[in-house]
XYZ file of C-alpha atoms in Angstrom:
628
model
C 92.566 111.088 62.930
C 92.072 109.184 66.871
C 88.522 108.859 66.636
C 88.274 107.169 69.508
C 90.037 109.103 71.706
C 88.120 112.138 70.258
C 84.919 110.256 71.443
C 86.073 109.016 74.429
C 87.344 112.590 75.290
C 84.162 113.970 74.927
C 81.964 111.990 76.568
C 84.342 112.408 79.875
C 84.131 116.080 80.017
C 80.825 116.035 79.494
C 79.182 113.763 81.497
C 82.041 114.525 83.820
C 80.275 117.308 84.879
C 77.098 117.454 83.725
C 73.809 114.544 82.384
C 72.914 113.492 79.306
C 71.663 115.610 78.361
C 74.102 118.829 79.227
C 76.642 115.936 76.027
C 73.956 116.920 73.217
C 72.957 119.827 73.941
C 77.299 120.658 73.470
C 77.160 118.027 71.233
C 74.476 120.073 69.385
C 76.573 123.682 69.893
C 79.945 121.637 68.406
C 78.040 120.780 65.242
C 76.944 124.665 64.433
C 80.444 125.584 64.842
C 81.671 122.378 62.751
C 79.132 123.917 59.770
C 80.077 127.418 60.582
C 83.972 126.643 59.613
C 83.185 124.199 57.105
C 80.424 127.057 55.164
C 77.744 124.508 55.174
C 76.433 125.924 58.420
C 72.342 127.250 56.779
C 71.845 130.869 57.466
C 69.025 132.556 60.279
C 66.236 132.657 58.366
C 67.905 130.988 55.400
C 66.083 127.968 52.577
C 66.929 124.232 54.229
C 69.326 122.354 52.040
C 69.860 118.254 52.693
C 72.869 117.439 53.893
C 75.659 116.238 51.197
C 77.026 112.810 52.317
C 80.104 112.854 53.246
C 83.183 112.215 50.727
C 86.267 110.550 50.978
C 87.645 113.137 49.086
C 86.788 115.520 51.600
C 87.889 114.447 54.640
C 91.116 113.748 52.626
C 90.700 117.621 51.832
C 89.943 118.526 55.158
C 89.201 116.168 58.951
C 86.934 118.771 60.219
C 84.044 116.609 57.383
C 85.987 113.950 59.937
C 84.356 115.507 63.383
C 80.693 116.054 61.177
C 80.114 112.505 61.001
C 81.316 111.376 64.411
C 79.132 114.962 66.127
C 76.200 113.532 64.975
C 76.861 109.181 65.644
C 77.497 111.202 69.436
C 74.893 113.156 69.344
C 71.864 110.882 68.502
C 74.152 108.318 70.798
C 72.991 110.921 73.798
C 69.985 111.874 72.331
C 69.235 108.061 73.133
C 70.840 107.535 76.623
C 69.287 110.931 77.797
C 65.671 109.206 77.355
C 66.938 105.947 78.260
C 68.314 108.041 81.967
C 64.579 110.112 82.360
C 62.698 106.918 82.432
C 65.258 104.826 83.940
C 62.865 106.523 87.312
C 58.956 104.942 86.457
C 57.604 101.896 88.474
C 55.956 100.076 85.126
C 59.017 101.138 83.086
C 59.413 102.085 79.642
C 57.077 101.872 76.526
C 57.237 100.755 73.531
C 56.875 103.790 72.015
C 59.381 105.316 73.666
C 61.453 101.963 73.633
C 61.159 102.871 69.385
C 61.919 105.624 69.811
C 65.114 105.539 71.958
C 66.153 102.781 68.986
C 65.634 104.416 65.848
C 67.768 107.594 67.535
C 70.132 104.622 68.279
C 70.217 103.268 64.443
C 70.691 106.085 62.819
C 74.369 106.255 64.761
C 74.792 103.626 64.091
C 73.641 103.970 60.332
C 76.421 107.633 60.346
C 78.560 105.565 62.026
C 78.671 102.655 59.331
C 78.655 105.567 56.805
C 81.731 106.878 57.988
C 83.636 103.711 58.751
C 82.315 102.384 54.617
C 83.822 105.948 53.288
C 88.304 105.245 55.680
C 87.764 102.161 53.558
C 88.633 103.554 50.735
C 92.351 104.384 52.117
C 93.857 105.397 49.407
C 92.193 108.477 48.523
C 91.082 109.589 52.103
C 94.270 108.412 53.011
C 93.358 107.174 56.281
C 95.783 104.757 58.462
C 95.001 100.785 58.694
C 94.161 101.933 62.727
C 91.894 104.199 61.556
C 88.855 102.334 59.692
C 89.440 99.839 62.471
C 88.940 102.485 65.693
C 85.780 103.089 61.901
C 84.555 99.462 61.941
C 85.547 99.511 66.276
C 82.969 102.915 66.340
C 80.326 101.154 64.069
C 80.077 98.514 65.969
C 79.675 100.199 69.133
C 76.676 101.368 68.372
C 75.146 98.974 66.355
C 75.368 96.904 69.268
C 73.818 99.278 71.173
C 70.819 99.550 68.760
C 70.847 95.654 69.101
C 70.834 95.493 73.462
C 67.478 98.119 72.735
C 66.035 96.043 70.866
C 66.164 92.858 73.318
C 67.842 91.227 70.173
C 70.243 88.888 71.956
C 72.723 87.153 68.610
C 72.999 90.457 66.621
C 74.179 92.695 70.444
C 76.211 89.658 71.022
C 78.466 90.224 67.353
C 78.646 93.788 66.888
C 79.862 93.873 71.076
C 82.364 90.830 69.431
C 83.162 91.755 66.537
C 84.286 95.961 68.630
C 86.479 94.081 71.284
C 88.501 92.244 68.946
C 89.231 95.281 67.370
C 90.368 97.295 70.460
C 92.273 94.739 72.158
C 94.260 94.256 68.967
C 94.433 97.832 69.100
C 95.393 97.987 72.831
C 98.542 96.157 72.658
C 99.688 98.826 69.886
C 98.774 101.896 71.395
C 100.032 102.946 74.592
C 97.694 104.680 77.814
C 93.940 102.805 78.845
C 91.651 103.921 76.132
C 90.765 100.693 74.916
C 91.262 98.720 77.830
C 88.431 100.765 79.784
C 85.619 101.127 77.303
C 86.222 96.947 77.410
C 85.795 96.242 81.006
C 82.745 99.331 81.479
C 81.151 99.232 78.814
C 80.959 95.909 76.604
C 82.845 93.483 78.546
C 79.525 93.366 81.034
C 76.604 94.477 77.660
C 78.366 90.752 76.368
C 78.121 89.099 79.098
C 73.868 90.208 80.148
C 73.284 88.942 76.338
C 74.600 85.652 76.639
C 73.160 85.583 79.604
C 70.119 86.790 78.376
C 70.829 84.369 75.059
C 70.849 81.378 77.197
C 75.177 80.692 77.074
C 76.471 78.847 80.094
C 78.567 81.568 82.636
C 81.069 79.335 82.118
C 81.730 80.761 78.740
C 84.444 83.110 79.670
C 83.823 86.394 77.795
C 87.513 85.918 75.259
C 85.897 83.039 74.429
C 81.711 84.360 73.463
C 83.846 87.283 71.718
C 86.001 84.837 69.801
C 82.960 83.030 68.778
C 80.904 85.236 67.596
C 83.521 87.397 65.346
C 83.803 84.856 62.925
C 80.824 85.653 61.043
C 81.960 88.969 60.475
C 83.546 89.955 57.044
C 86.767 88.281 55.842
C 87.751 91.550 54.714
C 88.278 92.395 58.805
C 89.606 89.302 59.920
C 91.632 90.170 57.930
C 93.119 93.578 59.314
C 92.973 92.414 62.525
C 95.271 89.734 61.667
C 97.166 92.275 60.563
C 97.979 94.340 63.592
C 97.695 91.386 66.205
C 96.589 87.938 65.451
C 97.142 86.935 68.899
C 93.704 88.186 69.252
C 91.739 85.673 66.957
C 93.729 82.634 68.878
C 93.240 83.527 72.389
C 90.388 85.994 72.384
C 91.998 88.535 74.433
C 95.277 89.845 74.301
C 95.115 89.819 78.622
C 95.256 85.829 78.195
C 98.643 85.306 76.819
C 100.768 83.748 78.991
C 98.066 82.329 81.071
C 95.717 78.988 80.789
C 94.121 79.772 77.889
C 90.204 80.773 77.548
C 89.482 77.107 76.795
C 92.205 75.355 79.317
C 91.225 77.221 81.878
C 89.994 75.212 85.406
C 86.257 74.445 85.138
C 87.548 72.840 89.440
C 88.957 74.278 92.182
C 90.022 71.818 95.321
C 89.757 73.327 98.265
C 89.605 70.489 102.103
C 90.467 67.718 99.877
C 86.908 68.637 98.048
C 86.787 69.388 94.911
C 83.637 72.046 93.156
C 83.014 73.101 89.626
C 83.736 76.718 88.793
C 80.324 78.571 88.043
C 81.539 81.077 86.191
C 83.775 81.328 83.677
C 85.817 84.641 84.950
C 86.870 83.121 88.394
C 88.084 80.541 86.539
C 90.090 82.902 84.227
C 91.250 84.180 87.408
C 92.049 81.110 89.521
C 94.188 79.936 86.088
C 96.082 83.683 86.850
C 97.016 83.305 90.465
C 98.622 79.321 89.636
C 100.736 81.905 87.145
C 101.314 83.655 89.720
C 101.852 81.312 92.251
C 104.220 79.057 89.869
C 106.368 82.287 89.141
C 106.832 83.608 92.415
C 107.617 80.543 93.573
C 110.613 80.636 90.672
C 112.127 83.891 91.456
C 111.924 83.161 94.901
C 114.156 80.301 94.541
C 116.970 81.972 92.024
C 117.377 85.005 93.708
C 117.363 83.965 98.191
C 119.713 86.738 98.939
C 117.146 89.524 98.235
C 116.395 91.859 101.134
C 113.614 91.714 102.852
C 111.894 94.091 101.282
C 112.308 93.763 97.593
C 111.392 89.759 98.457
C 107.811 91.380 99.767
C 107.814 93.009 96.525
C 107.597 89.811 95.380
C 104.167 89.144 96.103
C 102.720 91.843 94.786
C 101.350 90.661 91.254
C 100.180 86.899 93.005
C 97.949 89.711 95.928
C 96.590 91.497 92.963
C 95.529 87.500 90.932
C 94.281 86.575 93.877
C 91.717 89.998 94.372
C 91.426 89.797 90.875
C 89.409 86.138 92.550
C 87.763 87.207 95.021
C 86.116 90.426 92.882
C 84.863 87.100 90.492
C 83.600 85.270 92.939
C 81.578 88.494 94.600
C 80.025 89.329 91.229
C 79.230 85.971 90.882
C 77.812 85.584 94.010
C 75.520 88.782 93.763
C 74.652 88.588 90.175
C 72.780 84.817 91.511
C 71.129 86.690 94.558
C 70.269 89.105 91.974
C 68.471 86.473 89.564
C 66.271 84.947 92.962
C 68.562 82.048 93.501
C 68.413 80.481 96.536
C 71.806 80.187 99.080
C 69.909 76.006 99.205
C 71.221 75.544 94.659
C 73.820 73.970 94.376
C 75.548 76.670 92.533
C 75.292 78.685 95.429
C 77.037 75.952 97.391
C 79.884 75.548 95.236
C 80.058 79.297 94.984
C 79.848 79.288 98.240
C 83.188 76.962 98.727
C 84.216 79.337 95.783
C 85.277 82.134 97.507
C 86.188 79.778 100.670
C 89.092 79.245 98.822
C 89.642 82.195 96.512
C 89.703 84.575 99.994
C 91.702 82.115 101.851
C 94.356 81.729 99.027
C 94.147 85.605 99.381
C 94.624 86.218 103.323
C 97.412 83.282 103.202
C 99.731 84.904 100.460
C 98.477 87.831 102.299
C 101.230 86.813 105.788
C 103.154 85.708 103.814
C 104.183 88.764 102.501
C 104.233 90.398 106.420
C 106.298 87.030 107.606
C 108.659 88.248 105.065
C 108.924 91.483 105.753
C 108.677 90.797 109.516
C 113.209 88.942 108.811
C 114.174 85.558 109.234
C 112.541 83.157 111.092
C 109.373 84.708 111.250
C 111.551 87.944 113.228
C 112.402 85.801 116.094
C 116.598 86.423 115.666
C 117.491 89.929 117.088
C 117.839 91.621 114.515
C 117.460 95.709 113.692
C 119.369 95.937 110.344
C 117.661 96.843 107.915
C 119.528 96.212 104.169
C 117.139 97.551 101.971
C 118.286 101.204 103.433
C 121.469 100.638 102.617
C 124.232 100.305 99.976
C 125.932 97.711 99.556
C 129.591 98.795 100.221
C 127.989 99.552 103.200
C 126.994 96.560 104.021
C 130.572 95.332 103.303
C 132.104 97.766 105.506
C 129.185 96.525 108.209
C 130.557 92.470 107.269
C 133.932 92.877 107.294
C 134.359 95.420 110.407
C 135.280 93.024 113.860
C 132.359 94.439 115.466
C 129.545 95.590 113.770
C 128.139 99.382 114.629
C 124.995 98.937 117.048
C 121.922 100.874 116.935
C 120.632 102.916 119.123
C 117.767 101.414 121.964
C 115.057 103.953 120.756
C 116.207 102.997 116.913
C 115.584 99.924 118.095
C 112.308 100.047 120.356
C 111.607 102.026 116.850
C 112.118 98.512 114.228
C 110.389 96.150 117.512
C 107.013 98.730 116.891
C 107.095 98.202 113.362
C 107.527 94.013 113.726
C 104.082 94.192 115.881
C 102.602 95.816 113.599
C 103.011 93.037 111.538
C 102.732 90.726 113.535
C 98.378 91.967 114.674
C 98.389 92.780 111.226
C 98.853 88.696 111.401
C 96.095 88.575 113.575
C 93.759 89.833 111.954
C 93.605 87.712 108.852
C 93.863 84.379 110.657
C 90.684 85.768 112.696
C 89.224 86.405 109.085
C 89.918 82.818 107.751
C 87.493 81.755 110.766
C 84.763 83.721 109.651
C 84.243 82.512 106.369
C 82.077 80.450 105.701
C 82.168 76.374 106.459
C 85.373 76.847 108.574
C 84.339 77.300 111.781
C 82.711 73.200 111.250
C 85.826 72.333 109.520
C 88.004 71.146 113.596
C 91.223 70.203 111.809
C 91.126 73.457 110.231
C 90.012 75.173 113.486
C 92.517 73.472 115.019
C 95.687 74.331 113.232
C 94.102 77.523 112.236
C 94.193 78.295 116.599
C 97.778 76.834 116.545
C 98.992 79.765 114.045
C 97.709 82.613 116.278
C 99.299 80.761 118.457
C 102.695 81.274 117.195
C 102.302 84.569 115.706
C 100.772 86.068 119.613
C 104.570 84.134 121.041
C 106.233 86.731 118.236
C 104.708 89.492 119.367
C 105.813 88.693 122.896
C 108.678 88.051 122.608
C 109.300 91.197 119.894
C 107.387 93.609 123.065
C 108.682 91.459 126.172
C 112.465 92.754 123.741
C 111.077 96.420 123.393
C 111.080 96.306 127.304
C 114.494 94.476 127.892
C 115.652 97.556 126.046
C 113.790 100.047 128.175
C 115.218 97.858 131.710
C 111.820 96.913 132.698
C 113.301 93.171 132.894
C 110.732 91.636 135.247
C 107.583 92.686 132.286
C 110.482 90.980 129.653
C 109.837 88.131 131.629
C 106.839 87.375 132.242
C 105.703 88.164 127.649
C 108.548 85.617 126.909
C 107.254 83.524 130.235
C 103.496 83.163 128.528
C 104.845 83.793 124.352
C 106.603 80.313 125.846
C 102.826 78.989 126.689
C 101.208 80.109 123.090
C 104.351 78.442 121.700
C 104.354 75.121 123.918
C 100.465 74.452 123.046
C 100.794 74.252 118.842
C 104.142 72.931 119.543
C 102.287 69.494 119.067
C 99.639 70.771 116.465
C 101.916 72.529 114.062
C 104.946 70.482 114.326
C 102.815 67.460 112.251
C 103.647 69.414 108.901
C 104.540 67.513 105.822
C 108.055 68.078 104.288
C 105.749 68.264 101.316
C 104.087 71.717 102.404
C 107.764 72.343 103.302
C 109.514 72.524 99.976
C 108.025 76.327 98.284
C 110.421 78.586 98.353
C 107.934 81.655 99.340
C 105.920 81.461 102.871
C 102.382 81.802 103.539
C 100.405 81.229 105.649
C 101.315 77.660 106.424
C 104.224 77.171 109.289
C 106.983 74.181 108.858
C 107.581 71.898 111.893
C 111.066 73.753 112.287
C 110.205 77.341 112.432
C 107.703 76.466 115.162
C 111.513 73.952 117.223
C 113.371 76.941 116.366
C 111.656 79.478 118.413
C 110.322 77.184 120.651
C 114.404 76.248 121.638
C 115.012 80.151 121.867
C 112.142 81.189 123.732
C 113.619 78.680 127.071
C 116.787 80.342 125.826
C 115.622 83.268 125.900
C 113.261 82.547 129.434
C 116.601 81.357 130.914
C 118.087 84.890 129.945
C 115.358 87.019 131.744
C 115.298 85.132 134.431
C 119.434 86.269 135.319
C 118.511 89.139 134.140
C 115.537 89.444 137.077
C 117.716 88.083 139.644
C 120.503 90.113 140.246
C 118.131 92.905 139.310
C 116.707 91.793 142.264
C 119.765 91.122 144.263
C 121.477 95.122 143.355
C 118.169 95.808 145.025
C 118.390 94.109 148.012
C 122.614 94.176 148.790
C 123.291 95.986 152.285
C 126.427 98.049 151.541
C 129.039 96.039 153.381
C 131.559 97.830 156.304
C 134.415 97.650 154.007
C 132.976 99.262 151.652
C 134.661 102.735 150.694
C 132.209 105.626 149.967
C 132.564 106.398 147.155
C 131.147 103.458 145.711
C 133.205 102.910 143.141
C 134.398 98.203 142.491
C 136.830 96.205 144.053
C 138.183 96.407 140.051
C 139.105 99.875 140.609
C 140.555 99.250 144.175
C 143.020 96.300 143.607
C 146.271 99.207 144.854
C 144.300 99.925 148.040
C 144.389 97.602 151.556
C 141.028 97.900 153.519
C 141.837 99.359 156.425
C 139.186 97.049 158.116
C 141.070 94.585 156.535
C 136.959 93.398 155.137
C 136.730 93.419 151.929
C 133.264 94.314 149.602
C 132.714 91.326 146.974
C 128.813 92.171 146.836
C 130.926 95.493 144.755
C 133.506 93.659 142.224
C 132.805 95.451 138.741
C 130.307 97.782 137.439
C 126.632 96.020 135.965
C 125.575 96.935 133.782
C 128.432 97.467 132.080
C 128.681 101.398 130.817
C 131.141 102.975 128.370
C 133.729 104.708 130.910
C 137.395 106.829 131.001
C 140.744 104.159 131.513
C 143.254 106.065 134.294
C 146.694 105.491 133.588
C 149.616 107.530 134.121
C 151.394 110.828 131.812
C 152.711 110.499 129.406
C 157.002 110.189 130.401
C 158.560 110.886 127.098
C 157.968 115.529 128.145
C 160.143 114.452 131.662
C 163.198 114.569 129.374
C 161.978 117.720 126.773
C 164.808 120.138 129.322
C 167.580 118.026 129.457
C 167.620 115.600 126.136
C 169.236 118.613 123.014
C 166.647 117.597 120.203
C 167.641 116.947 116.775
C 165.421 119.586 115.714
C 167.547 122.269 117.721
C 171.041 121.710 116.051
C 170.710 122.541 112.828
C 172.625 119.566 110.501
C 175.635 120.158 108.158
C 177.470 123.359 107.210
C 181.110 124.059 108.078
C 182.740 124.619 111.187
C 182.386 128.095 111.831
C 178.670 128.051 111.370
C 178.974 124.974 113.973
C 180.753 126.865 116.952
C 178.247 129.939 115.497
C 175.491 128.085 116.131
C 177.355 126.260 119.419
C 177.607 129.223 121.111
C 173.504 130.039 120.117
C 172.564 127.525 121.870
C 174.610 128.170 124.678
C 173.443 131.219 124.869
C 169.284 130.577 124.322
C 170.396 127.383 127.195
C 171.478 130.963 129.863
C 167.930 132.280 128.506
C 166.392 129.715 129.216
C 167.792 129.015 132.930
C 167.669 132.187 133.653
C 163.397 131.339 133.679
C 161.459 129.401 135.205
C 161.548 125.421 133.161
C 159.466 124.342 130.812
C 156.765 121.705 131.885
C 156.377 118.843 129.301
C 154.123 118.904 126.196
C 151.763 118.789 128.200
C 151.693 121.587 130.979
C 151.867 119.776 133.453
C 155.673 117.704 133.321
C 157.259 116.707 137.357
């Protein structure tokens, strides 16, 4: 029967381009069409007849009676929401008469939905499935909760919304789509949170826990029906909590820089528990699959980045709610939330930096490797590994990949700058110093990548200056980053923490690159300033190509020994000697093998005649036309 889909689709289609008044008018037209289909519409100028109660037999015969009841309940809800929206901008607020009118509309809609649920409960007659009955009960509880919300009866409101939440949570596991999840996140959960706040329920209790306790007051028949669909909902309170720290077992404190603070909001506790679970899964995956390509490793960070983002959003929402209540910054709850905000933001940015480090490649991209294994097939990788000399990419492609690394380093440096702007970070001298050293480490990597691009473009002087700058940055960061404890380095997943081995490897690499860059600059300057000697040839050939020539002056130009940098050239070789013998040797192809003596004699005479004719003609000048 798809009761929830019928209601939600009508709301989305109508409210997408109009307001509640438009939705109400549209429902009135649909109600009239439905009555005409059932032949129960009051004719023009005809006598009004009271509407009869819908029975289970009628629904079994024609589902249009079901739609008639749903449209009736929806029209009363749209009427109430239209009146509420029209008085939302009033400065004096809503009057008692208007509020009572809104409540009466919602009460009528709730009664209509409850009667429909009772009729469908006669499943032997109505033919309704267990899911149809649960959807009808959830829709009735949704309208009843809205009525109790407007009456400001907070306890009853929590119970009604808890019934709807538990049913929709159970149905979301057996049905594809996000219809139930959207109802939970957009309508039910905010209403439960506000009603719980008005009922003086602590914020530390998560919504699933509140709904689970309130649902215990429901009737036994409904509990049995929900248990038949998904019994884990009654245990966890929410199917999304399966595999995560439970609502009651969620962390109550968070530690930041050896300071432990209380988590003031239950949504933050649940999100932080998800972060810890995602962190364990990430470490397990990376430790068990060490041969993954960089992009595959980076994809493993998606879950923990999403979990940390949820924790950041939950913290921001909790701070905004306290500010809306007029809580000052000096309040202990606000102070705890500010520390929590710094901790969760630091965690999120830390894993974001870790993903950039993985994408940069081995040793944070310090090694000069330009191959992208994620785009190569397995056969191509095996063929390249088997070859003695792997194929080298063009300088343009190498420079393009170095630009990609520079973009990753820029993103990392921006993330580090964002951390320094978090509350309390600037006052923590130890943390601030370490962040500056980490920034110097990634600045050195960025300078190294740019230096390599200059080296590929034969700008050796610029490359030398950049490598020298990178070495200075690394030497400044080396004493600070070398103090990392071994326990912090044990995690296989990379984050903001730069280990002592990483910075020491980069320092050693830069020392070697510096010596190489100095040598290249020296050679380049020497080639620019050198003067040709007396014994140098006019064509400028290097000495290695003129070993067979004796200089007339007896002096040799030792400044031009070999070609540097080496380039691809043709090697001079002598002509092939076998073409000389073509005119003097009878090859087997000239004489047919086998046959009797007459045939051989005839063949010999023919060959002699051909030789005589060939002697008269110009001789053949070899296979390639340049014989001697």
